[in-house]
Coordinates of C-alpha atoms and ligand atoms in Angstrom, one line a residue:
M1 CA 12.1 -83.8 51.6
D2 CA 11.1 -86.7 54.2
T3 CA 8.5 -86.9 56.0
E4 CA 8.9 -86.0 60.2
S5 CA 7.4 -86.6 63.2
V6 CA 6.8 -83.7 65.1
S7 CA 5.6 -84.3 68.7
L8 CA 3.0 -82.7 69.8
G9 CA 3.0 -83.3 73.5
M10 CA -0.8 -83.5 74.0
P11 CA -3.3 -86.2 73.5
E12 CA -4.6 -86.5 70.2
V13 CA -7.5 -88.1 68.3
R14 CA -5.6 -91.0 66.2
P15 CA -8.5 -91.6 63.5
D16 CA -8.0 -93.4 60.4
L17 CA -5.3 -90.5 59.8
S18 CA -4.3 -93.0 56.7
A19 CA -6.2 -92.9 53.5
P20 CA -8.2 -95.9 52.8
D21 CA -7.0 -98.0 49.9
L22 CA -9.0 -95.9 46.8
S23 CA -9.0 -99.2 44.5
V24 CA -11.0 -101.0 47.4
S25 CA -13.1 -98.2 49.1
G26 CA -13.9 -95.9 45.7
A27 CA -16.9 -93.0 46.0
P28 CA -20.3 -94.5 45.9
R29 CA -22.5 -93.1 42.4
T30 CA -25.7 -93.9 41.9
G31 CA -26.2 -94.7 38.7
G32 CA -23.9 -92.3 36.8
A33 CA -25.5 -89.3 39.1
E34 CA -23.3 -87.1 41.0
T35 CA -23.1 -87.6 44.7
G36 CA -20.9 -84.5 44.7
L37 CA -17.8 -84.5 47.1
L38 CA -19.0 -86.5 49.8
D39 CA -16.7 -88.3 52.3
Q40 CA -17.0 -91.5 54.2
F41 CA -18.0 -90.0 57.4
G42 CA -21.1 -87.8 55.9
R43 CA -19.1 -84.6 55.1
V44 CA -19.7 -82.8 51.9
A45 CA -17.2 -80.3 50.8
T46 CA -18.3 -77.3 48.6
D47 CA -15.8 -75.3 49.3
M48 CA -13.5 -75.5 46.6
R49 CA -9.8 -73.7 47.8
L50 CA -7.6 -73.5 44.2
S51 CA -3.3 -72.9 44.5
L52 CA -2.6 -71.3 41.5
T53 CA 1.1 -71.1 42.1
D54 CA 3.3 -72.2 44.3
K55 CA 5.3 -69.0 44.1
C56 CA 5.6 -66.1 46.3
N57 CA 7.3 -62.6 46.2
L58 CA 7.8 -63.0 50.2
R59 CA 9.2 -65.7 52.7
C60 CA 7.3 -66.0 55.7
T61 CA 9.0 -67.8 58.0
Y62 CA 6.2 -70.0 59.5
C63 CA 5.7 -70.8 55.7
M64 CA 8.6 -70.7 53.3
P65 CA 12.6 -71.5 53.5
E66 CA 14.7 -68.0 53.4
A67 CA 16.2 -69.9 50.0
G68 CA 16.4 -73.1 48.0
L69 CA 12.8 -74.0 47.2
E70 CA 12.7 -75.1 43.5
W71 CA 9.5 -73.8 41.6
L72 CA 7.5 -75.8 39.8
K73 CA 8.1 -75.9 36.6
K74 CA 5.6 -74.0 34.2
D75 CA 4.4 -77.0 32.4
K76 CA 3.2 -78.8 35.3
V77 CA 1.1 -75.9 36.5
L78 CA -2.7 -75.4 35.5
T79 CA -2.9 -72.9 32.7
A80 CA -6.3 -70.5 33.1
A81 CA -8.3 -73.0 30.9
E82 CA -7.8 -75.9 32.6
I83 CA -8.6 -73.4 35.9
V84 CA -11.4 -72.6 33.9
R85 CA -12.2 -76.5 33.4
L86 CA -11.9 -77.6 36.8
V87 CA -14.5 -75.0 38.5
G88 CA -16.6 -75.6 36.0
L89 CA -16.9 -79.3 36.8
G90 CA -16.8 -78.5 40.5
V91 CA -19.2 -76.0 40.2
K92 CA -21.6 -77.5 37.9
R93 CA -21.1 -81.5 38.8
L94 CA -19.7 -81.7 41.9
G95 CA -21.7 -79.1 44.1
V96 CA -19.2 -76.8 44.8
R97 CA -20.6 -73.6 46.1
E98 CA -17.5 -71.1 46.9
L99 CA -14.4 -70.7 45.6
R100 CA -11.2 -69.4 47.1
L101 CA -8.0 -68.7 44.9
T102 CA -4.9 -68.6 46.7
G103 CA -1.0 -70.1 46.4
G104 CA 1.8 -69.2 46.6
E105 CA 0.9 -65.5 46.0
P106 CA -2.0 -65.7 43.5
L107 CA -0.7 -62.2 42.1
V108 CA 2.2 -63.3 40.9
R109 CA 0.5 -65.0 38.0
A110 CA 0.1 -62.4 35.2
D111 CA -3.4 -64.2 34.0
L112 CA -4.6 -64.2 37.4
V113 CA -6.9 -60.8 35.7
D114 CA -8.1 -63.3 33.2
I115 CA -8.8 -66.3 35.4
I116 CA -11.2 -63.7 37.2
A117 CA -12.8 -62.7 34.4
G118 CA -12.9 -66.1 33.2
L119 CA -14.4 -67.9 35.9
R120 CA -16.9 -64.7 36.4
T121 CA -18.5 -65.2 32.8
N122 CA -19.1 -68.7 33.4
H123 CA -20.6 -68.4 37.1
P124 CA -22.0 -64.9 37.6
E125 CA -23.5 -65.6 41.1
L126 CA -20.2 -67.9 42.6
P127 CA -18.6 -66.6 45.5
I128 CA -14.9 -65.7 44.1
S129 CA -12.4 -65.1 46.9
L130 CA -8.5 -64.1 46.9
T131 CA -6.2 -65.1 50.2
T132 CA -3.0 -62.5 49.1
N133 CA 0.1 -61.7 51.1
G134 CA -1.0 -58.1 49.2
V135 CA 2.5 -56.8 47.7
G136 CA 1.7 -55.5 44.6
L137 CA -2.3 -55.4 45.2
A138 CA -2.4 -51.6 45.1
K139 CA -1.9 -52.0 41.3
K140 CA -4.0 -54.8 40.7
A141 CA -7.0 -54.5 42.9
Q142 CA -9.4 -52.2 41.0
A143 CA -8.8 -55.1 37.9
L144 CA -9.3 -57.8 40.1
A145 CA -12.4 -56.2 41.3
D146 CA -13.7 -55.1 37.6
A147 CA -13.2 -58.9 36.7
G148 CA -15.7 -60.1 38.9
L149 CA -13.6 -60.7 42.5
T150 CA -15.9 -60.9 45.2
R151 CA -14.0 -60.3 48.1
L152 CA -10.3 -60.5 49.3
N153 CA -8.0 -61.6 52.2
V154 CA -4.8 -60.0 52.7
S155 CA -2.7 -61.6 55.1
M156 CA -0.6 -59.0 57.0
D157 CA 1.0 -60.0 61.1
T158 CA 2.1 -56.9 62.2
L159 CA 1.9 -53.0 61.5
H160 CA 5.8 -52.9 62.4
H161 CA 8.5 -52.5 59.6
D162 CA 11.1 -54.4 62.0
A163 CA 8.8 -57.3 63.0
F164 CA 7.4 -57.6 59.7
L165 CA 10.7 -58.1 57.9
Q166 CA 11.5 -60.2 60.4
L167 CA 8.4 -62.4 59.7
T168 CA 8.5 -62.4 56.0
R169 CA 12.0 -61.5 55.6
R170 CA 10.9 -58.7 52.9
P171 CA 11.1 -54.8 53.2
F172 CA 7.4 -54.6 52.1
L173 CA 5.0 -53.7 54.6
D174 CA 4.3 -50.2 53.2
Q175 CA 3.2 -52.0 49.5
V176 CA 0.8 -54.3 51.6
L177 CA -0.8 -51.5 53.4
A178 CA -1.1 -49.7 50.0
G179 CA -2.5 -53.0 48.9
I180 CA -5.5 -53.1 51.0
E181 CA -6.0 -49.4 50.9
A182 CA -6.7 -49.7 47.1
A183 CA -8.7 -52.9 47.5
A184 CA -11.3 -51.0 49.9
A185 CA -11.4 -48.3 47.7
A186 CA -12.2 -50.5 44.5
G187 CA -14.9 -51.9 46.8
L188 CA -14.3 -55.4 47.8
A189 CA -15.8 -55.4 50.7
P190 CA -15.7 -56.9 53.6
I191 CA -11.9 -56.9 53.5
K192 CA -10.2 -60.1 55.9
I193 CA -6.9 -59.7 57.6
N194 CA -5.2 -62.9 58.5
A195 CA -2.7 -62.8 61.0
V196 CA -0.3 -65.6 62.6
L197 CA 1.0 -64.9 65.2
L198 CA 4.7 -65.8 66.2
R199 CA 6.1 -65.7 70.3
G200 CA 8.1 -63.0 71.0
V201 CA 7.9 -61.6 67.1
N202 CA 4.4 -60.3 66.8
D203 CA 2.6 -61.5 69.3
H204 CA 2.4 -58.4 71.5
H205 CA 1.1 -56.3 68.1
A206 CA -2.0 -58.4 68.4
A207 CA -4.2 -55.8 70.2
E208 CA -2.8 -52.8 68.0
L209 CA -3.5 -54.8 65.0
L210 CA -7.2 -55.3 65.6
Q211 CA -8.0 -51.9 67.1
W212 CA -6.1 -50.8 63.5
S213 CA -8.4 -53.2 61.7
L214 CA -11.7 -52.4 63.9
D215 CA -10.9 -48.5 62.9
R216 CA -11.4 -48.9 59.1
G217 CA -13.7 -51.8 59.1
Y218 CA -11.8 -54.7 58.2
E219 CA -12.4 -58.2 59.9
L220 CA -9.2 -59.4 61.5
R221 CA -8.8 -63.1 61.7
F222 CA -5.9 -64.4 63.6
I223 CA -4.5 -68.3 62.3
E224 CA -2.8 -70.4 64.8
Q225 CA 0.4 -71.2 63.8
M226 CA 0.4 -74.5 61.9
P227 CA 3.1 -77.2 61.4
L228 CA 3.1 -76.6 57.6
D229 CA 6.4 -74.4 57.5
A230 CA 9.3 -75.9 55.0
D231 CA 11.8 -75.3 57.4
H232 CA 10.0 -77.8 59.9
G233 CA 10.5 -76.0 62.7
W234 CA 7.1 -75.6 64.5
T235 CA 6.7 -76.8 67.9
R236 CA 3.3 -77.3 69.8
E237 CA 5.3 -75.2 72.6
G238 CA 6.1 -72.3 70.8
M239 CA 3.2 -71.8 68.6
I240 CA 0.6 -69.0 70.0
T241 CA -3.0 -70.9 71.0
A242 CA -6.3 -69.7 70.6
A243 CA -6.5 -69.8 74.0
E244 CA -3.8 -67.1 74.1
I245 CA -4.7 -65.0 71.8
R246 CA -8.0 -64.4 73.4
D247 CA -6.3 -63.2 76.7
L248 CA -3.6 -61.5 74.7
L249 CA -6.5 -59.4 73.2
A250 CA -8.7 -59.4 76.9
G251 CA -6.0 -56.9 77.8
S252 CA -7.7 -54.3 75.3
F253 CA -11.1 -55.3 74.5
D254 CA -14.3 -57.2 75.7
L255 CA -15.0 -60.5 73.7
S256 CA -17.7 -62.4 73.6
D257 CA -19.2 -65.2 71.3
D258 CA -21.2 -63.7 67.9
P259 CA -24.5 -65.1 68.0
R260 CA -24.3 -65.9 64.2
A261 CA -24.0 -69.5 63.3
R262 CA -20.4 -70.1 62.2
D263 CA -21.9 -72.3 59.9
G264 CA -18.8 -74.5 58.9
A265 CA -16.7 -71.2 58.7
P266 CA -12.9 -72.2 60.1
A267 CA -12.7 -68.9 62.2
E268 CA -14.6 -69.0 65.5
R269 CA -16.1 -65.0 65.9
F270 CA -16.3 -62.8 69.0
E271 CA -17.8 -59.5 69.3
V272 CA -15.3 -57.0 70.5
R273 CA -16.4 -54.1 72.9
L274 CA -14.1 -51.6 75.0
H275 CA -14.1 -52.6 78.8
G276 CA -17.3 -51.5 80.3
N277 CA -18.5 -50.3 77.1
A278 CA -21.6 -51.4 75.3
K279 CA -20.7 -50.1 71.8
L280 CA -20.1 -53.2 69.5
L281 CA -16.5 -52.4 67.8
G282 CA -16.9 -54.9 65.2
T283 CA -16.1 -58.8 65.4
V284 CA -12.8 -61.0 65.5
G285 CA -12.0 -64.0 64.2
I286 CA -9.9 -66.9 65.4
I287 CA -9.1 -70.0 63.6
A288 CA -7.6 -72.8 66.0
S289 CA -6.5 -75.3 63.6
V290 CA -4.2 -77.3 66.3
T291 CA -6.1 -76.8 69.1
E292 CA -9.6 -76.1 68.8
P293 CA -9.8 -78.1 65.4
F294 CA -13.2 -77.8 63.2
C295 CA -12.3 -81.5 61.2
A296 CA -16.0 -82.6 61.9
D297 CA -17.8 -79.9 59.7
C298 CA -15.0 -79.6 57.1
R299 CA -16.3 -78.5 54.0
R300 CA -13.3 -78.1 51.9
T301 CA -11.6 -80.0 48.8
R302 CA -8.3 -78.2 48.2
I303 CA -6.7 -78.3 44.7
T304 CA -3.0 -77.3 44.1
A305 CA -1.5 -75.4 41.2
E306 CA -0.6 -78.6 39.6
G307 CA -3.8 -80.3 39.4
K308 CA -3.6 -82.3 42.7
V309 CA -6.4 -83.1 44.9
M310 CA -5.6 -82.8 49.1
S311 CA -8.8 -83.5 50.9
C312 CA -7.2 -82.0 53.6
L313 CA -4.8 -79.4 54.5
F314 CA -2.5 -82.2 56.4
S315 CA -3.1 -84.5 53.8
R316 CA -0.2 -87.0 52.9
T317 CA -2.3 -88.4 50.0
E318 CA -2.3 -86.4 46.6
V319 CA -4.6 -87.1 44.0
D320 CA -3.8 -86.1 40.5
L321 CA -6.4 -84.6 37.8
L322 CA -3.9 -82.9 35.8
A323 CA -3.0 -85.6 33.7
L324 CA -6.9 -86.5 33.0
L325 CA -8.1 -82.9 32.1
R326 CA -5.0 -82.9 29.5
A327 CA -6.0 -86.4 28.2
G328 CA -8.8 -84.5 26.8
D329 CA -11.9 -82.4 27.2
A330 CA -14.5 -85.1 25.7
P331 CA -17.5 -85.1 28.2
S332 CA -15.9 -88.6 28.6
D333 CA -13.1 -87.2 30.0
D334 CA -15.0 -84.8 32.2
D335 CA -16.3 -87.9 34.1
A336 CA -13.0 -89.1 34.3
V337 CA -11.7 -86.0 36.0
I338 CA -15.2 -86.0 38.3
D339 CA -14.4 -89.9 39.3
R340 CA -11.2 -89.2 40.9
W341 CA -12.1 -86.0 42.5
Q342 CA -14.8 -88.0 44.6
D343 CA -12.4 -90.8 45.2
A344 CA -10.2 -88.3 46.7
M345 CA -12.3 -87.0 48.5
W346 CA -14.4 -89.8 49.5
A347 CA -11.1 -91.2 51.0
K348 CA -10.7 -87.5 53.0
P349 CA -9.4 -88.7 56.8
R350 CA -11.7 -88.2 59.7
A351 CA -9.4 -85.7 61.4
H352 CA -5.7 -84.3 61.2
G353 CA -4.6 -85.9 64.3
M354 CA -3.8 -82.8 66.2
G355 CA -5.6 -81.8 69.1
H356 CA -8.5 -83.6 69.9
P357 CA -8.2 -84.3 73.1
G358 CA -8.7 -87.7 75.0
L359 CA -8.4 -90.3 72.2
G360 CA -4.5 -91.6 72.0
D361 CA -1.7 -90.1 71.7
A362 CA 0.1 -90.5 68.7
D363 CA 2.4 -88.6 66.9
F364 CA 1.4 -86.4 63.9
V365 CA 3.5 -86.6 60.7
Q366 CA 4.0 -83.3 59.2
P367 CA 3.3 -83.3 55.1
D368 CA 5.9 -82.8 52.8
R369 CA 4.8 -79.6 51.0
S370 CA 4.9 -76.5 53.0
M371 CA 1.9 -73.9 53.0
S372 CA 3.0 -72.4 50.4
A373 CA 3.1 -75.4 48.0
I374 CA -0.5 -76.5 49.2
G375 CA -2.3 -73.2 49.0
G376 CA -3.3 -71.9 52.4
Ligands
SAM401 N1 0.5 -65.4 49.7 C1 -0.7 -65.6 50.2 C2 -1.0 -64.7 51.9 O1 0.0 -64.9 52.5 O2 -1.7 -64.6 52.2 C3 -2.0 -66.5 50.3 C4 -1.1 -68.2 50.5 S1 -0.8 -68.4 52.3 C5 -0.4 -69.8 52.4 C6 -2.4 -68.2 53.0 C7 -2.6 -68.3 54.3 O3 -1.8 -69.1 54.9 C8 -2.0 -66.8 54.6 O4 -3.0 -66.0 55.6 C9 -0.8 -66.9 56.0 O5 -0.7 -66.5 56.9 C10 -1.2 -68.5 56.5 N2 -0.6 -69.7 56.4 C11 0.7 -69.7 56.1 N3 1.5 -70.3 56.7 C12 1.0 -71.1 57.8 C13 1.2 -71.7 59.1 N4 2.4 -72.5 58.8 N5 -0.1 -71.8 59.9 C14 -0.8 -71.1 60.0 N6 -0.8 -70.3 58.8 C15 -0.1 -69.9 57.8
SF4_402 FE1 4.2 -66.4 50.6 FE2 1.8 -66.4 51.6 FE3 3.8 -68.6 52.6 FE4 4.0 -65.5 53.3 S1 2.2 -67.5 53.5 S2 5.6 -67.4 52.0 S3 3.1 -65.0 51.4 S4 2.8 -68.1 50.4

């Protein structure tokens, strides 16, 4: 797929969006001691997002094409043993403190429970979370909890069958609802629900989805639609902004800033109350990656299912670790993996180039990969 320029029609910052030449500017090393996943702007990545597969059983319009996306060959995808080794290097030598497993759809990996059990054995205290579309979750929720999964995000954009079908191109809403219920019964709390709003499709369902989540004690987070769809159909004018989401909710609820520190979290949290009623019903999060980006506080390092480091979701540079992992598993081989991972993160751009007002006006270039192939 060719890269494509997307005109955002708004002022943007254009700070060092192209990665520096790694051969010139590698990560600093202090006599062999590890410096963690530091970048040249002083951020340290401690939150690892690992994609387990590029495959998926839904075809969300904002993520995948209806048909025609070729899956990675099995031998190009990280094995369970490679995943456990890589996470071990991240945690024990590079300061990773939190792991999120994602995809594609991680539940389609037959060895998912074994992977989580292996990670849990090696890292008894590590928070391990999973982002899933919930299809097939009903059968696996208890096994995931027993294997040591800490918590779960389930993506569900609407409670309406017709809109669900339009958004995901698959009629599986009931499976998702059953999956969420099973996860709650298995004690995988707190359950977070992720929702993307598309204009004219489910934007008018926002308040209803929030009420449904509050009633059940789930934490709903709306994610602004990002230009990471395989169809390259995203437009700046078409997307529902965080400000619009707040307005959509304000028709039914009072939102006030959550006093808890954001602490590098992508979602801005709000306390939710009914109009004129002081009783706190719960919270809602809004992840405004496009219009209110949080790049300055980003703590994420991403690894694709084929073992490539992406320092940013919007990165157009990928750094391969798989070949090094497969070169051997002696301590010196580990050192080579670590060096390359650090170099990749050192080159992390300062910002993704969207929504930073007042600093230039440049076009944003959509990455080749769709969200499903990066790992959201
Ligand atoms: N298949 C799993 C799921 O849907 O939860 C995990 C992978 S999915 C790529 C992770 C998250 O990314 C989901 O919550 C999904 O809604 C979100 N997502 C996918 N494409 C997106 C886009 N273009 N903009 C914003 N969020 C997106
Ligand atoms: Fe699949 Fe998740 Fe992408 Fe939807 S958002 S197509 S469920 S990977």
